[in-house]
Amino acid sequence: MLGIAIVEDDRDHAVLLESFIRQYAAERCIPVSVRLFHDAVTFLDQYAAEYQIVFMDIMMPMMDGMQAARLLRQKDDLVVLVFVTTMRQYAVQGYEVDACDFLVKPVTYPEFALKFTRILSKVPTQVPGSEVFLKTENSFVRLPSRDILYVEVKGHHCIYHTVGGDYRRYQTMKSAEAALPADSFARCNNYLLVNLAHVSRMDGMEVWVGTVTLPVSYPRRKAFADAVARYMERQNQ
């Protein structure tokens, strides 16, 4: 799924741009998710590194697009940024924040389609589930799934225990599990999701993950043991 954010205070133009994106995606069978933001402050406050492309209007109230882009780059230096402007000369400033391209209003669909084809070529390709995007209290983290040891749910939060430290995120275990590759992660009980790549041993009702020993519940023991066995078989092929 290609995640796209449109940050545009002109609601009519935002809707038009969204329609162009959806038309392009429908013609080429590209699954997309599009979200509209009508000011940069709200966009940045709610930002999670779940978008591959951001269309940013330059002239907006409260915070202009250039200022917003600089703050965006502090949060996410990989997202593909495209400026939308009424004056071509403003787009030159985009090099300061590594903007991929720009659209000049009013935008027509043929012009958009030509530009969007080029923009898509700049989107990094990755295996689905190879990264998870975590919004913590003070930052956003792109976390390679291979670095996760296990995920633990406590209350309404999931704690990602990784080789580089722990990260806490407000979410359900179900949503955490859905974001990770099913052939590499399995639950050993209702509150622990284990990266099978880091399993070194399983004995009875316990599993060794890295340097930590985790409990295996009886209802999940067979399914978890089968998942470990399948994973090891694939690695030995």
Tab-separated table of C-alpha atoms in Angstrom, residues 2 18 35 63 66 71 89 96 140-141 171 194 201 206 225 235:
chain	number	residue	atom	x	y	z
A	2	LEU	CA	1.391	3.353	-1.095
A	18	GLU	CA	-6.513	13.397	-4.410
A	35	ARG	CA	-4.904	11.432	3.696
A	63	MET	CA	3.191	27.689	8.884
A	66	MET	CA	9.146	25.452	3.460
A	71	LEU	CA	10.589	20.243	10.398
A	89	GLN	CA	10.373	30.285	-8.498
A	96	GLU	CA	17.211	22.846	0.664
A	140	PHE	CA	9.521	8.805	14.998
A	141	VAL	CA	11.516	5.653	14.332
A	171	GLN	CA	-1.164	0.213	19.971
A	194	VAL	CA	8.702	-13.348	18.963
A	201	ARG	CA	16.427	-22.691	21.794
A	206	GLU	CA	10.260	-21.722	27.566
A	225	ALA	CA	6.818	-24.823	17.929
A	235	GLN	CA	16.810	-21.197	6.607
